[in-house]
Coordinates of C-alpha atoms in Angstrom, one line a residue:
M490 CA 124.6 96.8 86.0
L491 CA 122.2 94.0 86.9
A492 CA 121.6 91.2 84.5
R493 CA 117.9 92.0 84.1
D494 CA 118.9 95.6 83.1
I495 CA 121.2 94.2 80.5
L496 CA 118.5 91.9 79.2
R497 CA 116.0 94.8 79.1
R498 CA 118.4 96.9 77.0
L499 CA 119.1 94.0 74.7
A500 CA 115.4 93.5 74.2
A501 CA 115.0 97.2 73.5
L502 CA 117.6 96.9 70.8
G503 CA 115.7 93.9 69.3
L504 CA 118.3 91.4 70.5
G505 CA 115.9 90.0 73.0
L506 CA 114.5 87.7 70.3
M507 CA 117.6 85.6 70.6
L508 CA 117.1 85.0 74.4
S509 CA 114.7 82.4 75.8
P510 CA 111.6 83.8 77.6
L511 CA 112.9 82.1 80.8
A512 CA 116.2 84.1 80.6
V513 CA 114.3 87.4 80.7
A514 CA 111.7 86.6 83.3
G515 CA 112.1 88.8 86.4
P516 CA 111.2 88.0 90.0
L517 CA 107.9 86.3 90.5
V518 CA 105.2 88.5 92.2
E519 CA 102.2 86.6 93.5
I520 CA 99.2 88.9 93.9
W521 CA 96.0 88.3 95.8
K522 CA 93.1 90.5 94.7
D523 CA 89.3 90.7 94.6
P524 CA 88.1 89.2 91.3
D525 CA 86.2 92.4 90.5
C526 CA 89.1 94.8 91.1
G527 CA 90.3 96.5 87.9
C528 CA 92.9 98.7 89.6
C529 CA 94.6 95.6 90.9
T530 CA 94.8 94.1 87.4
A531 CA 96.2 97.4 86.1
W532 CA 98.9 97.3 88.9
A533 CA 99.8 93.8 87.8
E534 CA 100.2 95.0 84.2
H535 CA 102.5 97.8 85.5
L536 CA 104.7 95.2 87.2
E537 CA 104.8 93.0 84.0
A538 CA 105.8 96.0 81.9
E539 CA 108.6 96.6 84.4
G540 CA 110.0 93.1 84.1
F541 CA 108.3 91.1 86.8
E542 CA 106.6 87.8 86.3
V543 CA 103.1 88.0 87.8
R544 CA 100.8 85.3 89.1
L545 CA 97.3 86.5 90.0
H546 CA 95.1 84.8 92.6
D547 CA 91.5 86.0 92.8
T548 CA 89.9 85.8 96.2
R549 CA 87.1 87.3 98.2
E550 CA 89.0 86.7 101.4
M551 CA 91.4 89.7 101.3
R552 CA 91.1 90.4 105.0
Q553 CA 92.4 86.9 105.8
I554 CA 95.2 87.2 103.2
K555 CA 96.4 90.5 104.7
S556 CA 96.3 89.0 108.2
E557 CA 98.2 85.9 107.1
Q558 CA 100.9 88.1 105.5
G559 CA 101.2 90.3 108.5
V560 CA 100.0 93.5 106.8
P561 CA 99.4 96.2 109.5
P562 CA 95.8 97.4 109.2
R563 CA 96.8 101.0 109.0
L564 CA 98.8 100.2 105.8
A565 CA 96.1 98.2 104.1
S566 CA 95.1 98.7 100.5
C567 CA 93.2 96.7 98.0
H568 CA 95.6 94.0 97.0
T569 CA 98.4 92.1 98.6
A570 CA 101.5 90.5 97.0
V571 CA 104.6 88.6 97.9
V572 CA 108.0 88.8 96.0
E573 CA 111.1 87.1 97.2
G574 CA 109.8 86.9 100.8
Y575 CA 108.7 90.5 101.0
V576 CA 105.0 91.5 101.3
I577 CA 103.9 94.3 98.9
E578 CA 100.6 96.0 99.9
G579 CA 98.8 98.2 97.5
H580 CA 99.9 100.3 94.6
V581 CA 103.7 100.3 95.2
P582 CA 105.6 101.4 92.1
A583 CA 107.7 98.7 90.4
A584 CA 110.8 100.9 90.8
D585 CA 110.5 100.7 94.6
I586 CA 110.1 96.9 94.5
H587 CA 113.2 96.7 92.3
R588 CA 115.0 98.9 94.9
L589 CA 113.8 96.8 97.8
L590 CA 115.1 93.6 96.1
E591 CA 118.4 95.3 95.3
E592 CA 119.0 96.8 98.7
D593 CA 117.5 93.8 100.6
P594 CA 116.7 95.7 103.8
E595 CA 115.4 94.1 107.0
L596 CA 111.8 94.9 106.3
A597 CA 108.7 92.8 106.2
G598 CA 107.5 94.7 103.1
L599 CA 106.4 97.9 101.4
A600 CA 103.0 99.4 101.4
V601 CA 101.0 102.3 99.8
P602 CA 98.0 102.7 102.1
G603 CA 94.7 103.4 100.5
M604 CA 94.5 103.9 96.8
P605 CA 96.1 107.2 95.9
H606 CA 95.3 108.7 92.5
G607 CA 98.3 108.7 90.2
S608 CA 100.0 105.6 91.7
P609 CA 100.5 102.7 89.4
G610 CA 97.1 101.1 88.6
M611 CA 95.3 104.2 89.8
E612 CA 95.8 106.5 86.8
T613 CA 92.5 108.4 86.9
G614 CA 93.6 111.8 85.6
R615 CA 94.0 113.1 89.2
V616 CA 97.4 112.8 90.9
D617 CA 97.8 112.8 94.7
D618 CA 100.9 113.0 96.8
Y619 CA 101.7 109.7 98.5
A620 CA 104.4 107.7 100.3
V621 CA 105.6 104.2 100.1
Y622 CA 106.2 102.8 103.6
G623 CA 108.5 100.1 104.7
W624 CA 107.4 98.1 107.7
H625 CA 109.0 95.6 110.1
A626 CA 107.5 92.4 111.4
D627 CA 107.7 93.7 115.0
D628 CA 105.9 96.7 116.5
R629 CA 108.3 99.4 115.1
A630 CA 106.6 102.3 113.4
P631 CA 106.6 102.1 109.6
E632 CA 109.2 104.3 107.9
I633 CA 109.0 106.2 104.6
F634 CA 110.8 104.3 101.9
Q635 CA 109.9 106.7 99.1
R636 CA 107.8 109.9 98.7
Y637 CA 105.9 110.9 95.6
I638 CA 105.1 114.6 95.7
Q639 CA 103.5 116.3 92.7
Q640 CA 104.7 119.7 91.6

C-alpha cells in the first residue's frame, strides 16, 4: 500500500488531524489554462479531491504552452499540466494519473483529446465514451492507456 493511500485512510478515519498538511500533500500538478475556462478549474478541483497538490497558471497562450510541452496537435484539449515530468493534456481522470506515476512507463504523457462529456471537469449530465491516450516523445502512434465506455 502506498504511503498516500495510508494517509488518505487515516484522514478518512479522522486521524489526519494529527498529520501536518505537508505530510499529506500529493504530487504537485502544474496546470496551464485559459483564465475564463470553468471546466479546467473543475478538473483542478477533481485532482485536489484525489490528493494532488495543484498550482494553476492562467494564460491566453495555450497554443504556445502545448507546443513547449510537446503535446501532439491531434491529442489537444483545453488545458495542459505537468506532474513529475509527465505532460497531462485535457480531462484525464486522477486515477489514471496515479496509475501513470505508480507504473512509471516510458511515456511523454497522457491525453484526453477534446472535451468529452462525463470526463472529470466535464460533468454536464451527458456522458460520452472516451479514451485516455499515452504518447511518446517520438513519432510513435499514441496508445490507449485507459478506456471509459458507458453502459
